[in-house]
Short mmCIF file of C-alpha atoms in Angstrom, two decimals:
data_model
loop_
_atom_site.label_atom_id
_atom_site.label_comp_id
_atom_site.label_asym_id
_atom_site.label_seq_id
_atom_site.Cartn_x
_atom_site.Cartn_y
_atom_site.Cartn_z
CA MET A 1352 41.33 111.91 159.47
CA ARG A 1353 41.86 114.14 162.49
CA GLY A 1354 42.89 117.77 162.21
CA LEU A 1355 43.74 120.32 164.87
CA GLY A 1356 41.27 120.35 167.72
CA GLY A 1357 40.23 116.78 166.92
CA THR A 1358 38.05 117.90 164.02
CA ILE A 1359 37.58 115.18 161.41
CA HIS A 1360 38.25 116.28 157.84
CA GLN A 1361 37.81 114.03 154.83
CA GLN A 1362 39.33 115.02 151.51
CA THR A 1363 37.63 113.59 148.47
CA SER A 1364 37.62 114.41 144.80
CA GLY A 1365 36.00 117.67 143.75
CA GLY A 1366 34.00 115.83 141.08
CA SER A 1367 34.78 114.94 137.49
CA ASN A 1368 36.64 118.22 136.90
CA HIS A 1369 38.94 117.59 139.84
CA PRO A 1370 40.08 113.95 139.82
CA ALA A 1371 40.96 112.22 143.06
CA PRO A 1372 44.66 112.01 143.88
CA ALA A 1373 46.58 108.94 142.72
CA ILE A 1374 47.23 108.04 146.36
CA PRO A 1375 44.80 108.38 149.29
CA ASP A 1376 44.99 111.77 150.96
CA ASP A 1377 45.33 111.00 154.64
CA VAL A 1378 47.27 114.22 155.30
CA SER A 1379 45.26 117.25 154.19
CA TYR A 1380 43.04 119.06 156.66
CA TRP A 1381 41.74 122.55 157.42
CA ASP A 1382 40.96 123.84 160.90
CA GLY A 1383 41.40 127.59 160.36
CA ASP A 1384 37.92 128.99 159.90
CA GLY A 1385 37.76 130.33 163.48
CA ALA A 1386 41.42 131.35 163.66
CA SER A 1387 42.66 134.92 163.30
CA GLY A 1388 45.95 136.67 162.69
CA SER A 1389 48.21 137.14 159.71
CA SER A 1390 48.46 134.32 157.21
CA LEU A 1391 51.67 132.57 156.17
CA ILE A 1392 52.18 129.58 153.86
CA LYS A 1393 55.21 127.28 153.96
CA ILE A 1394 55.80 124.88 151.07
CA ASN A 1395 58.03 121.91 151.84
CA ARG A 1396 59.10 120.37 148.54
CA SER A 1397 60.85 117.33 150.07
CA GLN A 1398 57.69 116.42 152.04
CA GLN A 1399 55.35 117.49 149.16
CA LYS A 1400 53.20 119.41 151.67
CA ALA A 1401 51.94 122.95 152.17
CA PHE A 1402 51.45 124.32 155.69
CA PHE A 1403 49.04 127.20 156.39
CA TYR A 1404 49.50 129.37 159.48
CA LYS A 1405 47.25 132.06 160.96
CA GLY A 1406 48.75 134.24 163.68
CA GLY A 1407 51.66 131.79 163.98
CA THR A 1408 49.36 128.77 164.57
CA LEU A 1409 49.29 125.87 162.11
CA VAL A 1410 45.68 125.65 160.88
CA GLY A 1411 45.96 123.53 157.74
CA ILE A 1412 48.13 121.10 155.84
CA SER A 1413 47.75 120.10 152.21
CA ARG A 1414 49.38 117.45 150.06
CA ILE A 1415 50.94 119.06 147.00
CA SER A 1416 52.69 118.21 143.77
CA SER A 1417 55.47 120.71 143.07
CA GLY A 1418 57.75 121.05 140.05
CA THR A 1419 59.79 118.24 138.54
CA GLU A 1420 63.58 118.28 138.44
CA ASP A 1421 63.46 119.82 134.92
CA HIS A 1422 60.71 122.32 135.82
CA GLY A 1423 61.47 123.02 139.47
CA THR A 1424 59.54 125.08 141.97
CA PRO A 1425 62.24 127.54 143.07
CA ALA A 1426 63.04 127.90 146.77
CA GLY A 1427 62.67 131.38 148.20
CA ILE A 1428 60.52 133.85 150.06
CA TYR A 1429 57.62 135.19 148.01
CA LYS A 1430 54.28 136.94 148.40
CA ILE A 1431 50.95 136.23 146.76
CA SER A 1432 50.98 138.73 143.88
CA GLU A 1433 47.67 137.78 142.21
CA LYS A 1434 44.55 135.72 142.92
CA HIS A 1435 42.33 134.42 140.12
CA LYS A 1436 39.50 131.97 140.86
CA ASP A 1437 39.10 130.70 137.26
CA HIS A 1438 42.64 131.03 135.88
CA LYS A 1439 43.80 129.09 132.81
CA SER A 1440 47.40 128.45 131.81
CA SER A 1441 48.73 130.54 128.95
CA ALA A 1442 51.38 127.90 128.14
CA TYR A 1443 50.13 124.43 129.08
CA GLY A 1444 47.11 122.39 128.07
CA VAL A 1445 45.86 119.66 125.76
CA PHE A 1446 45.31 119.06 122.06
CA LYS A 1447 41.91 117.62 121.16
CA ASP A 1448 40.58 116.40 117.84
CA LYS A 1449 38.19 119.06 116.45
CA THR A 1450 35.72 116.47 115.17
CA THR A 1451 35.60 113.84 117.92
CA GLY A 1452 36.72 115.88 120.94
CA GLN A 1453 39.13 113.07 121.85
CA THR A 1454 42.37 114.12 123.57
CA ILE A 1455 45.35 113.71 121.26
CA ASN A 1456 48.05 114.96 123.67
CA ASP A 1457 47.40 115.78 127.33
CA ASN A 1458 50.79 117.38 128.10
CA VAL A 1459 51.20 120.26 125.65
CA ASP A 1460 53.45 123.31 125.93
CA ILE A 1461 51.95 125.62 123.30
CA ARG A 1462 55.22 127.58 123.15
CA THR A 1463 57.05 124.57 121.67
CA ASP A 1464 54.39 122.10 120.48
CA LYS A 1465 52.74 122.83 117.13
CA ILE A 1466 49.00 122.26 116.81
CA PRO A 1467 48.50 119.19 114.61
CA PRO A 1468 46.10 119.39 111.65
CA GLY A 1469 42.51 118.83 112.75
CA ALA A 1470 43.29 119.62 116.40
CA VAL A 1471 42.50 122.47 118.78
CA PHE A 1472 44.42 123.63 121.88
CA TYR A 1473 42.65 123.90 125.24
CA ASN A 1474 44.41 125.84 127.99
CA ALA A 1475 44.83 123.89 131.25
CA PRO A 1476 42.42 125.05 133.96
CA MET A 1477 44.07 126.22 137.20
CA PRO A 1478 41.22 126.92 139.64
CA ASN A 1479 42.01 129.00 142.74
CA PHE A 1480 45.27 130.30 141.23
CA MET A 1481 47.52 132.16 143.69
CA ARG A 1482 50.55 133.56 141.85
CA ILE A 1483 53.82 133.68 143.80
CA ASN A 1484 56.68 133.99 141.29
CA GLY A 1485 56.37 134.81 137.58
CA GLY A 1486 54.24 132.06 136.05
CA ILE A 1487 54.38 129.92 139.20
CA GLY A 1488 51.51 129.69 141.63
CA MET A 1489 49.41 127.41 143.81
CA HIS A 1490 46.18 125.99 142.35
CA THR A 1491 43.90 122.97 142.08
CA GLY A 1492 45.61 120.18 140.20
CA TYR A 1493 46.28 116.48 139.91
CA LEU A 1494 48.36 114.88 142.67
CA PRO A 1495 50.20 111.72 141.55
CA GLY A 1496 52.04 111.41 144.89
CA TYR A 1497 55.30 113.02 143.79
CA ALA A 1498 56.68 116.23 142.22
CA ALA A 1499 55.16 116.30 138.73
CA SER A 1500 54.21 119.85 137.74
CA HIS A 1501 55.87 122.38 135.44
CA GLY A 1502 56.78 124.44 138.53
CA CYS A 1503 53.39 125.26 140.04
CA ILE A 1504 52.20 123.88 143.36
CA ARG A 1505 49.19 121.65 142.72
CA MET A 1506 46.76 121.01 145.56
CA PRO A 1507 43.52 119.06 146.08
CA HIS A 1508 40.55 121.25 145.10
CA GLN A 1509 39.13 121.44 148.64
CA MET A 1510 42.48 122.61 150.01
CA SER A 1511 43.20 125.11 147.22
CA THR A 1512 39.76 126.56 147.92
CA LYS A 1513 40.53 126.99 151.65
CA PHE A 1514 43.96 128.47 150.93
CA PHE A 1515 42.48 130.80 148.26
CA GLU A 1516 39.74 132.02 150.64
CA ASN A 1517 42.26 132.74 153.41
CA VAL A 1518 45.05 134.59 151.58
CA GLN A 1519 45.27 138.11 150.29
CA VAL A 1520 47.62 139.68 147.80
CA GLY A 1521 50.75 140.18 149.89
CA THR A 1522 50.44 136.99 151.99
CA PRO A 1523 53.99 135.58 152.48
CA VAL A 1524 54.84 132.19 150.96
CA ILE A 1525 58.08 130.42 151.90
CA VAL A 1526 59.22 127.65 149.55
CA GLU A 1527 61.79 125.33 151.15
#
């Protein structure tokens, strides 16, 4: 795939902890390592893409998976309020059998789902978490090819890493 300046950028899975997207990622690229200027991120929910700007120049695009209709990613103008490289969700995760380690339920909301007997709750990992609004942020996550999250903006691991490395607390994020 070609990025800005003709640079070729391939996006692959980040390994077993970061599964490949459900559809090929022929969109995501990063060409901002040599760019300077203030950072700005624009999230386009209808396109399911995030756009990264430095000094007003587009330097990266990432596929995303934003919130579902029931758990929407709210439109608005925000700022990165927190960065946490190894964040885990306080609300979402999985139930696993204590004895076998097998997943019993992979879509748990611990606020409403009771832990079944013989099970344990594991908080969902959210690497490269960049908080923008309450419990909503951008982070590494699974991309099925459509809006599927509980409100967060999921990105391929390689792209969440680039975004994480290039934002600071206070970086503006526009969600359209």
